[in-house]
């Protein structure tokens, strides 16, 4: 069989539209290749074109190519672009996804090798916290002194280093770490008992399977002829280990990245992976891309000058192939609220005339900053979406629905059982739940099985017994409906909502909150239609990142700078450039100079998301952590090159109601002499 039988040779548009360095990168498909290039230079485009090239040249079947993207959204976009390039004759698509989603796929196939069942549940941070709290309780650890979040971050760190509990190397005489290691061990055992894993496990278990089973590793590494990785500067140690194992046979790996955009060290990203790529992969070819196709020259000049203040960087040239464009605007506001009013005015009066709202983004350093924008947008009726706030799947009513589906799908899922056993109320109070929990521990049974056993032994009080039994019978019935009667996953949820009494719970008490909840559940049902079955839907839910939301409809995009990586917009607003907020004090406190440099890289990422318009702003007062503070404009503002920046004083954009709302500021003229104001005045003189 010939590969070429499968494909029409496309018109090679994907090559003719590239510059020489990009072409070289697309055509060099044998051996390790590292593409080092600045923002907007076409790195992601090169990856897509490479896949098209490999396929159209018949070098591999689609399922012999693996491409790792930073978000599921990026994977979907790549999928669309490849399909467009190759037309509809192509058969199947390459393996495209994030490290997590690809590892989840591999793990389902080989779950037995790490003592899991194929239908394991992937738990989220909420579940992680609940588990850790339970463990702390049984181990007599005071969570007021050691927060569950801290314990989880330590466990994640160990997992990013590819350490199971037995591999953890403790600092000598560190009793606290010793205690936390014990928790880690119990936590892992509990996860196995629940037939579940957390995000870190997806990759940890995959690497473990590969290391212990050379036949499996070989099967994959032989099969995957070409491996491509986007945003390589933000990979961590275990991800690089995973890639190394998979490239063993063919060694055809192409990674693209930008050291100036490494912004995830707090999640364990190791810039060393990127800088020392050629030490891991012998005979690496390195290609640099120096032409920027995204931003105007002015935007690039500002971003380049700002990032040149970092000492730890490779350094690179970037030239725009666009014209100079408009100057970057620097706006000064009196308060955060004023900033939100000012920016939404500019969007409403200027941007919406030029661009679709989808092409406008507000990128913030901290998610709390979105609140003031949200209030303003609601008031003036400007459509918006928040990416990276509370995820759709994190809403309580959605979590309830998912918990019902999870327990139907996987009977050991105690976390799901616990969530819905008494929702709607079934008289299963705290004491009954304790009793079930205790029985489950003593007999090593799931909560569901323990409940049934306790009923059989007649140990549950009569009132609870009837309703608990009804609930257990319903779960059995729903399982039967789905697995035996082959009811669709959508019908299943509708049935569950009706038969469990959940719909009535919301319908009986008519208020705005419940109406919203019902709307959200309708939205959930329509989202489920995109999936073939319960399994793929549940997998999607557990792997969805904050950026993987509905992008349909014309709306202004509000998100963190972290979440904006890889994206581009015609107009970008960057509010809140104030000391303490940006650069964020915590980064500097925790990581000193390195922390500051990472914040500066974040600024670079933010500015370079813009194609044409960039507005940076700061406010002189901000209501922050329960208090009004005088803010000082960010040191990054001092680093912006004057030549390409237009400064504005935005005091007159303030609406009247602002003064009513903030009488204290109106009357207190002292804020005009706040440090931020003084510095600002000096600068505009
Ligand atoms: P980032 O570092 O932000 O991830 P990137 O290097 O991945 O950026 P891309 O997103 O691939 O850059 O490309 C930036 C923009 O430039 C995209 O709109 C892309 O379509 C366009 N582009 C890239 N290369 C070319 C080219 N040769 N001709 C025309 N447009 C191009
Ligand atoms: Mg990119």
XYZ file of C-alpha atoms and ligand atoms in Angstrom:
717
model
C 0.000 0.000 0.000
C 1.300 3.397 -0.909
C 0.844 6.436 1.284
C 0.119 8.548 -1.772
C -2.945 6.461 -2.563
C -4.552 8.279 0.301
C -3.963 11.867 -0.571
C -4.533 14.242 -3.383
C -1.347 16.242 -3.729
C -2.504 19.671 -2.667
C -1.499 22.805 -4.499
C 1.469 23.390 -2.203
C 0.037 26.726 -1.210
C 1.237 25.959 2.267
C 4.801 26.282 1.009
C 4.577 29.090 -1.522
C 3.135 31.393 1.125
C 6.115 31.026 3.438
C 9.356 32.991 3.679
C 12.694 31.246 3.101
C 13.441 30.368 6.740
C 9.904 29.118 7.249
C 10.207 27.027 4.086
C 13.475 25.562 5.287
C 11.797 24.627 8.573
C 8.885 22.973 6.793
C 11.054 20.999 4.416
C 13.619 19.802 6.956
C 11.669 16.848 8.272
C 14.367 14.352 9.160
C 16.145 14.566 12.514
C 15.708 16.954 15.434
C 14.812 20.538 14.631
C 14.425 23.475 16.977
C 12.780 26.651 15.774
C 13.681 29.609 17.931
C 11.724 32.692 17.104
C 9.901 35.675 18.506
C 6.199 36.264 18.800
C 4.153 36.320 15.615
C 6.957 34.997 13.424
C 4.863 32.090 12.187
C 6.065 29.268 14.444
C 2.619 27.747 14.803
C 2.015 28.268 11.098
C 5.242 26.391 10.323
C 4.084 23.446 12.439
C 0.771 23.258 10.580
C 2.495 23.517 7.211
C 4.987 20.817 8.221
C 2.158 18.417 8.965
C 0.572 19.257 5.618
C 3.932 18.706 3.924
C 4.609 15.364 5.617
C 1.143 14.137 4.686
C 1.069 15.424 1.158
C 4.523 14.030 0.433
C 3.281 10.691 1.694
C 5.972 10.479 4.363
C 3.488 9.206 6.936
C -0.134 8.331 7.555
C -2.015 10.838 9.706
C -1.950 8.575 12.752
C 1.838 8.406 12.539
C 2.141 12.099 13.356
C 1.851 13.534 16.840
C 1.468 17.265 17.422
C 1.383 18.687 20.933
C -0.280 22.050 21.379
C -0.612 24.249 24.443
C -4.417 24.266 24.599
C -7.185 22.087 23.216
C -8.394 25.155 21.353
C -5.038 25.420 19.558
C -5.310 21.727 18.655
C -8.747 22.269 17.148
C -7.532 25.281 15.187
C -4.626 23.297 13.841
C -7.037 20.545 12.879
C -9.166 22.994 10.915
C -6.155 24.535 9.193
C -4.745 21.145 8.191
C -8.108 20.015 6.862
C -8.331 23.206 4.826
C -4.870 22.753 3.375
C -5.350 19.106 2.515
C -8.905 19.191 1.268
C -11.441 16.507 1.972
C -9.647 13.536 0.455
C -7.380 13.032 3.427
C -8.128 10.138 5.709
C -8.122 10.838 9.403
C -6.128 13.400 11.292
C -2.844 13.356 13.139
C -2.770 12.953 16.908
C -3.350 16.520 17.979
C -3.795 17.722 21.521
C -2.258 18.888 24.741
C 0.183 16.707 26.692
C -2.692 15.913 29.043
C -5.224 14.901 26.428
C -2.755 12.725 24.522
C -1.531 11.068 27.715
C -5.141 10.415 28.758
C -5.682 8.560 25.490
C -2.562 6.452 25.960
C -3.385 5.782 29.592
C -6.891 4.509 28.799
C -5.335 1.893 26.544
C -2.813 0.713 29.104
C -4.561 1.560 32.356
C -4.026 -1.967 33.709
C -0.280 -1.451 33.647
C -0.635 1.089 36.479
C -3.457 -0.760 38.281
C -6.252 1.408 36.910
C -9.325 0.427 34.996
C -9.771 1.921 31.481
C -12.789 3.945 32.647
C -10.830 5.868 35.297
C -12.054 9.318 36.301
C -9.856 12.383 35.819
C -10.321 14.599 38.854
C -10.041 18.376 38.950
C -8.544 20.711 41.515
C -11.764 20.872 43.481
C -11.770 17.114 43.962
C -8.054 17.193 44.734
C -8.660 19.650 47.540
C -11.500 17.592 48.963
C -9.346 14.475 48.979
C -6.409 16.236 50.600
C -8.692 17.711 53.269
C -10.032 14.262 54.122
C -6.526 12.868 54.366
C -5.337 15.773 56.521
C -8.251 15.172 58.840
C -7.455 11.495 59.307
C -3.757 12.307 59.765
C -4.476 15.076 62.264
C -2.919 17.776 60.165
C -4.239 21.266 60.776
C -5.181 22.716 57.380
C -5.126 26.182 58.847
C -1.377 25.775 59.278
C -0.642 23.919 56.038
C -3.108 24.748 53.313
C -4.397 21.992 51.015
C -3.393 24.206 48.094
C 0.196 24.186 49.267
C 0.147 20.398 49.627
C -1.293 20.027 46.136
C 1.307 22.334 44.645
C 4.057 20.298 46.279
C 2.566 17.042 44.980
C 2.306 18.577 41.510
C 5.931 19.630 41.744
C 6.985 16.110 42.635
C 4.933 14.746 39.766
C 6.482 17.259 37.352
C 9.831 15.815 38.378
C 8.545 12.323 37.516
C 8.563 11.286 41.174
C 6.113 8.809 42.652
C 6.135 8.856 46.480
C 8.914 6.261 46.522
C 11.099 8.441 44.295
C 10.843 11.649 46.284
C 14.194 12.831 47.538
C 13.680 14.740 50.756
C 15.879 17.444 52.099
C 17.574 16.013 55.162
C 15.778 16.478 58.503
C 12.842 18.231 56.964
C 10.047 16.891 59.124
C 7.345 18.868 57.373
C 8.280 17.435 53.990
C 8.376 13.976 55.551
C 4.835 14.459 56.766
C 3.696 15.781 53.398
C 5.319 12.876 51.623
C 3.189 10.579 53.749
C 0.127 12.485 52.593
C 1.308 12.129 49.000
C 1.513 8.367 49.479
C -1.966 8.108 50.995
C -3.313 10.405 48.285
C -1.940 8.183 45.516
C -3.380 5.059 47.167
C -6.744 6.762 47.486
C -6.731 7.744 43.835
C -6.076 4.145 42.840
C -8.918 3.036 45.104
C -11.230 5.498 43.373
C -10.031 4.358 39.947
C -9.048 7.971 39.346
C -6.088 10.138 38.499
C -5.294 13.810 38.682
C -3.768 15.874 35.866
C -0.215 15.187 36.970
C -0.861 11.444 36.968
C -1.844 11.435 33.323
C 1.713 12.084 32.281
C 3.399 10.478 35.310
C 1.633 7.163 34.686
C 2.307 7.352 30.935
C 6.023 7.814 31.517
C 5.954 5.015 34.071
C 4.252 2.685 31.586
C 6.821 3.560 28.924
C 9.768 3.079 31.260
C 8.588 -0.252 32.628
C 7.278 -1.744 29.396
C 9.756 -1.391 26.601
C 7.426 -3.235 24.206
C 4.765 -0.551 24.658
C 7.289 2.280 24.288
C 8.621 0.705 21.136
C 5.175 0.276 19.713
C 4.506 3.995 20.079
C 7.944 5.247 19.194
C 7.968 3.102 16.046
C 4.486 4.216 15.108
C 4.988 7.941 15.691
C 7.277 8.892 12.848
C 7.010 12.629 13.295
C 6.548 14.526 16.516
C 5.897 18.273 16.703
C 5.621 20.456 19.786
C 4.355 24.034 19.982
C 5.286 26.437 22.836
C 8.194 24.201 23.793
C 9.649 26.868 26.109
C 6.896 26.049 28.598
C 7.351 22.287 28.875
C 8.434 20.734 32.150
C 10.873 17.997 33.007
C 8.488 15.061 32.807
C 7.077 16.257 29.482
C 10.555 16.387 28.024
C 11.192 12.873 29.368
C 7.971 11.670 27.752
C 8.986 13.159 24.405
C 12.433 11.614 24.633
C 10.883 8.152 25.104
C 8.545 8.587 22.154
C 11.233 9.817 19.757
C 13.510 6.848 20.457
C 13.031 5.108 17.127
C 12.782 7.874 14.538
C 14.225 10.899 16.303
C 12.146 13.164 14.060
C 11.158 15.844 16.506
C 10.439 19.467 15.757
C 9.938 21.862 18.639
C 9.109 25.530 18.319
C 9.373 28.134 21.005
C 10.419 31.538 22.175
C 12.518 31.940 25.315
C 11.016 35.409 25.738
C 7.569 33.864 26.138
C 8.374 31.412 28.905
C 5.735 32.322 31.492
C 4.798 29.122 33.283
C 7.728 28.442 35.635
C 5.197 28.449 38.501
C 3.719 25.344 36.905
C 7.112 23.674 36.665
C 8.093 24.776 33.157
C 11.823 24.375 32.638
C 13.300 26.829 30.195
C 16.358 24.528 30.375
C 14.441 22.024 28.203
C 14.442 24.639 25.500
C 17.901 26.103 25.965
C 19.541 22.692 26.175
C 17.493 20.982 23.488
C 20.577 20.237 21.414
C 22.171 18.463 24.372
C 19.231 16.049 24.588
C 18.940 15.621 20.837
C 22.269 15.230 19.071
C 22.741 16.937 15.695
C 19.876 19.329 16.196
C 19.318 21.806 13.434
C 18.340 25.242 14.715
C 16.353 27.647 12.579
C 15.522 31.225 13.488
C 12.578 33.134 12.098
C 13.000 36.876 12.143
C 10.078 38.247 10.235
C 6.947 39.117 12.155
C 3.652 38.866 10.323
C 1.338 39.796 13.156
C 2.073 43.214 14.575
C 2.828 46.677 13.273
C 6.408 47.915 13.534
C 5.529 50.275 16.405
C 4.086 47.458 18.477
C 7.140 45.345 17.794
C 9.527 48.152 18.694
C 7.843 48.670 22.032
C 7.744 44.941 22.832
C 11.354 44.399 21.750
C 12.687 47.318 23.752
C 10.808 46.240 26.846
C 12.067 42.661 26.721
C 15.637 43.821 26.070
C 15.713 44.751 29.779
C 15.849 41.042 30.605
C 19.326 39.660 31.151
C 18.493 35.985 30.745
C 17.578 35.657 27.127
C 18.953 34.480 23.826
C 18.229 37.806 22.155
C 16.778 38.055 18.690
C 15.822 40.452 15.923
C 12.273 40.870 14.770
C 11.099 42.929 11.853
C 7.525 43.557 10.998
C 6.370 43.050 7.447
C 3.576 45.525 8.187
C 3.790 49.314 8.262
C 4.585 51.444 11.313
C 0.983 51.620 12.407
C -0.389 53.718 15.219
C 1.583 54.703 18.291
C 1.015 52.628 21.398
C -1.343 54.501 23.731
C -0.504 54.915 27.375
C -3.537 55.917 29.413
C -3.612 57.108 32.978
C -6.862 56.787 34.954
C -7.863 57.791 38.430
C -9.213 54.459 39.598
C -9.792 50.910 38.448
C -13.443 51.706 37.899
C -12.528 54.709 35.816
C -10.158 52.579 33.817
C -12.977 50.151 33.034
C -15.255 53.027 32.010
C -12.558 54.630 29.857
C -11.575 51.436 28.077
C -15.136 50.328 27.420
C -15.831 53.787 25.988
C -12.924 53.466 23.578
C -14.120 50.015 22.590
C -17.681 51.164 22.099
C -16.953 54.435 20.320
C -13.841 53.608 18.294
C -12.961 49.940 18.154
C -16.422 48.581 17.411
C -16.538 50.817 14.311
C -13.278 49.360 13.005
C -13.264 45.767 14.205
C -15.558 42.954 15.146
C -15.767 42.646 18.923
C -14.146 39.198 18.682
C -11.034 40.960 17.484
C -10.738 43.032 20.648
C -9.175 41.708 23.846
C -8.541 43.000 27.332
C -5.632 41.163 28.905
C -5.217 41.404 32.652
C -2.564 40.248 35.077
C -4.975 38.982 37.733
C -8.431 37.594 37.136
C -10.033 39.863 39.782
C -9.419 42.774 37.406
C -12.136 41.463 35.090
C -14.868 42.270 37.619
C -14.882 46.004 37.001
C -14.967 45.478 33.263
C -17.758 42.973 33.612
C -19.866 45.429 35.629
C -19.293 48.148 33.076
C -20.044 45.926 30.090
C -23.266 44.751 31.688
C -24.273 48.331 32.331
C -23.709 49.534 28.782
C -24.787 46.262 27.167
C -21.524 45.438 25.433
C -21.256 41.682 24.836
C -18.187 40.064 26.379
C -16.772 36.713 27.401
C -14.408 35.959 30.232
C -11.865 33.255 29.570
C -10.026 31.880 32.540
C -12.533 32.963 35.184
C -14.898 30.404 36.619
C -14.984 27.762 33.993
C -18.370 26.724 32.732
C -17.729 23.216 33.985
C -16.914 24.545 37.455
C -20.405 25.932 38.105
C -22.130 24.052 40.868
C -25.191 22.915 38.877
C -22.949 21.709 36.047
C -20.732 19.863 38.510
C -23.842 18.181 39.939
C -24.921 16.977 36.493
C -21.417 15.756 35.717
C -21.246 13.967 39.078
C -24.438 12.052 38.211
C -22.949 11.067 34.866
C -19.621 10.132 36.452
C -21.114 7.749 38.997
C -23.238 6.107 36.313
C -20.141 5.627 34.191
C -17.765 4.494 36.931
C -19.140 2.945 40.119
C -15.994 3.508 42.165
C -16.197 7.263 41.745
C -16.747 8.085 45.430
C -16.087 11.787 44.893
C -19.018 11.982 42.494
C -21.176 9.844 44.782
C -20.437 12.076 47.755
C -21.383 15.159 45.762
C -24.853 14.001 44.740
C -25.985 11.435 47.281
C -27.939 14.161 49.039
C -28.647 16.499 46.098
C -31.624 16.825 45.926
C -32.118 16.122 49.617
C -32.629 12.425 50.421
C -32.265 12.593 54.200
C -28.687 11.420 53.903
C -27.319 13.694 56.584
C -23.823 13.963 57.964
C -24.187 11.056 60.387
C -25.459 8.620 57.725
C -22.694 9.698 55.383
C -20.098 9.156 58.112
C -21.530 5.700 58.689
C -21.281 4.835 54.973
C -17.782 6.252 54.783
C -16.628 4.273 57.788
C -18.106 1.047 56.398
C -16.446 1.679 53.052
C -13.037 2.121 54.720
C -13.373 -0.976 56.889
C -14.510 -3.203 54.072
C -12.590 -1.648 51.262
C -15.746 -1.043 49.268
C -16.888 1.933 47.213
C -19.397 4.311 48.806
C -22.106 3.077 46.483
C -21.535 -0.582 47.364
C -21.219 0.246 51.058
C -24.569 2.025 51.023
C -26.231 -1.005 49.481
C -24.600 -3.367 51.940
C -25.645 -1.238 54.905
C -29.218 -1.238 53.647
C -29.131 -5.015 53.240
C -27.807 -5.342 56.789
C -30.647 -3.089 57.877
C -28.260 -0.653 59.498
C -29.575 2.564 57.988
C -32.295 4.442 59.822
C -35.733 3.775 58.234
C -36.494 7.221 56.819
C -33.140 7.484 55.095
C -33.193 3.862 54.025
C -36.184 4.283 51.713
C -34.839 7.305 49.885
C -31.259 6.018 49.751
C -32.442 2.728 48.323
C -34.482 4.548 45.715
C -31.410 6.534 44.754
C -29.227 3.422 44.463
C -31.849 1.658 42.368
C -32.047 4.700 40.112
C -28.299 4.675 39.534
C -28.549 1.000 38.572
C -31.449 1.786 36.260
C -29.595 4.648 34.571
C -26.555 2.401 34.091
C -28.824 -0.117 32.474
C -30.428 2.588 30.314
C -27.048 3.692 29.034
C -24.975 0.529 28.810
C -27.643 -2.061 27.980
C -30.518 -0.150 26.409
C -27.995 2.108 24.648
C -29.777 5.327 25.456
C -27.777 8.310 24.179
C -25.731 10.264 26.736
C -27.948 13.297 26.107
C -31.200 11.439 26.766
C -29.519 9.895 29.766
C -28.850 13.266 31.375
C -32.398 14.435 30.659
C -33.723 11.291 32.300
C -31.398 11.692 35.272
C -32.493 15.282 35.794
C -36.158 14.309 35.768
C -36.002 11.074 37.726
C -33.584 12.294 40.376
C -35.796 15.271 41.163
C -33.019 17.702 40.227
C -35.109 19.509 37.593
C -37.962 19.941 40.045
C -35.580 21.253 42.657
C -34.703 24.115 40.320
C -38.154 24.611 38.856
C -40.025 24.676 42.159
C -38.193 27.663 43.496
C -38.376 30.236 40.730
C -35.750 32.884 41.153
C -33.084 34.405 38.952
C -30.393 32.117 40.262
C -32.349 28.961 39.503
C -33.351 30.271 36.101
C -29.677 30.829 35.315
C -28.895 27.341 36.480
C -31.553 25.882 34.198
C -30.152 27.911 31.309
C -26.678 26.590 32.037
C -27.943 23.021 32.101
C -29.593 23.568 28.713
C -26.238 24.822 27.486
C -24.600 21.718 28.905
C -27.005 19.477 27.033
C -26.299 21.270 23.796
C -22.534 20.998 24.433
C -22.958 17.240 24.899
C -24.331 16.937 21.387
C -20.843 17.458 19.991
C -19.701 14.167 21.478
C -20.444 10.616 20.373
C -20.744 9.057 23.794
C -20.497 9.552 27.521
C -16.860 8.540 27.662
C -15.619 11.143 25.189
C -17.810 13.818 26.753
C -16.548 13.143 30.289
C -12.972 13.165 29.011
C -13.566 16.522 27.364
C -15.000 17.963 30.566
C -12.079 16.891 32.678
C -9.475 18.140 30.229
C -11.138 21.392 29.208
C -8.870 24.313 30.012
C -10.020 27.793 30.860
C -9.429 28.871 27.289
C -11.489 26.037 25.811
C -14.784 27.808 25.848
C -17.355 28.909 23.421
C -15.730 31.387 21.050
C -18.837 31.874 18.937
C -20.595 35.198 18.730
C -19.262 38.724 18.587
C -17.957 39.513 22.045
C -15.069 41.391 23.614
C -12.550 38.919 25.040
C -11.446 39.306 28.628
C -8.691 37.030 29.875
C -5.404 36.843 31.711
C -2.167 37.421 29.855
C -1.193 33.860 30.732
C -4.245 32.523 28.930
C -3.617 34.639 25.845
C -0.493 32.798 24.760
C -0.449 31.950 21.060
C -3.563 34.057 20.330
C -3.835 37.289 18.321
C -6.310 40.195 18.165
C -6.575 43.416 16.168
C -6.833 45.545 19.289
C -5.430 44.723 22.711
C -5.972 46.597 25.982
C -3.531 46.024 28.815
C -4.902 47.601 32.018
C -3.520 47.656 35.536
C 0.160 48.283 34.872
C 0.878 49.198 38.467
C 3.624 48.105 40.828
C 2.497 45.172 42.930
C -0.155 44.160 40.444
C 2.099 44.092 37.401
C 4.852 43.134 37.989
C 3.028 41.036 40.544
C 4.496 41.359 44.005
C 4.211 37.644 44.713
C 6.427 36.732 41.751
C 9.114 39.101 42.941
C 8.817 37.990 46.582
C 9.045 34.336 45.650
C 11.562 34.392 42.838
C 13.351 37.729 43.077
C 15.070 38.829 39.896
C 13.936 35.727 37.983
C 10.374 36.464 39.016
C 10.668 40.005 37.717
C 12.044 38.770 34.400
C 9.151 36.326 34.062
C 6.720 39.187 34.642
C 8.483 41.152 31.926
C 8.114 38.212 29.563
C 4.429 38.265 30.383
C 4.318 41.929 29.357
C 6.030 40.945 26.113
C 3.437 38.209 25.509
C 0.635 40.680 26.213
C 1.847 43.413 23.847
C 2.668 41.006 21.038
C -0.886 39.615 20.957
C -1.852 42.795 19.157
C -1.919 43.182 15.405
C -2.706 46.913 15.131
C -3.801 48.667 18.291
C -2.281 48.407 21.756
C -3.437 50.456 24.746
C -1.540 50.165 28.006
C -3.013 51.768 31.103
C -2.670 52.222 34.822
C -4.791 53.834 37.478
C -3.623 55.924 40.355
C -5.951 54.384 42.883
C -7.223 50.883 43.027
C -9.579 49.067 45.309
C -7.397 46.080 45.989
C -7.786 43.357 48.589
C -10.464 45.267 50.464
C -8.725 48.611 50.573
C -8.125 51.692 48.476
C -4.473 51.940 47.652
C -2.427 54.659 46.008
C -0.751 52.877 43.200
C 2.540 53.567 41.527
C 2.714 53.048 37.804
C 4.557 49.904 36.781
C 8.299 50.025 36.254
C 7.546 48.447 32.867
C 5.936 51.738 31.860
C 9.261 53.487 32.451
C 10.836 50.965 30.113
C 8.559 51.733 27.159
C 10.404 53.714 24.463
C 8.996 57.273 24.428
C 9.263 57.495 20.663
C 6.559 54.941 19.989
C 4.200 55.817 22.789
C 1.455 58.425 22.997
C 0.553 59.431 26.536
C -2.998 60.378 27.477
C -4.496 61.823 30.563
C -7.939 60.285 30.770
C -9.506 62.210 33.618
C -12.166 63.797 31.438
C -13.601 60.481 30.245
C -15.085 59.983 33.669
C -18.852 59.722 33.828
C -20.885 61.676 36.342
C -22.050 58.674 38.262
C -18.463 57.949 39.043
C -18.397 60.897 41.412
C -21.594 59.880 43.137
C -20.228 56.457 43.618
C -16.886 57.565 44.863
C -17.571 60.725 46.806
C -14.617 60.114 49.038
C -12.204 60.305 46.177
C -13.960 63.295 44.685
C -13.606 65.217 47.948
C -10.171 64.019 48.800
C -7.822 65.825 46.477
C -4.824 64.150 48.062
C -4.961 61.365 45.504
C -3.757 63.889 42.936
C -0.519 63.913 44.828
C -0.267 60.127 45.094
C 3.116 58.680 44.127
C 1.639 57.419 40.859
C 0.357 60.880 40.020
C 3.644 62.601 40.832
C 5.639 60.169 38.709
C 3.152 60.534 35.919
C 3.250 64.342 36.028
C 7.025 64.320 35.902
C 6.959 62.123 32.880
C 4.499 64.146 30.805
C 6.339 67.415 31.421
P 3.355 33.215 18.958
O 4.789 33.294 19.376
O 2.577 34.347 19.476
O 2.759 31.871 19.226
P 3.809 32.395 16.246
O 5.270 32.536 15.995
O 3.303 31.047 16.513
O 3.354 33.419 17.358
P 1.784 32.463 14.205
O 0.627 32.529 15.098
O 2.102 31.179 13.523
O 3.079 33.003 14.970
O 1.700 33.579 13.084
C 1.353 34.920 13.406
C 0.461 35.491 12.307
O 1.221 35.686 11.126
C -0.673 34.564 11.934
O -1.802 35.348 11.634
C -0.156 33.876 10.678
O -1.184 33.425 9.842
C 0.661 34.973 10.026
N 1.776 34.470 9.192
C 2.788 33.677 9.593
N 3.638 33.431 8.579
C 3.162 34.097 7.492
C 3.576 34.250 6.128
N 4.671 33.672 5.661
N 2.821 35.033 5.322
C 1.696 35.649 5.799
N 1.252 35.544 7.057
C 1.962 34.769 7.906
Mg 2.281 30.231 18.177
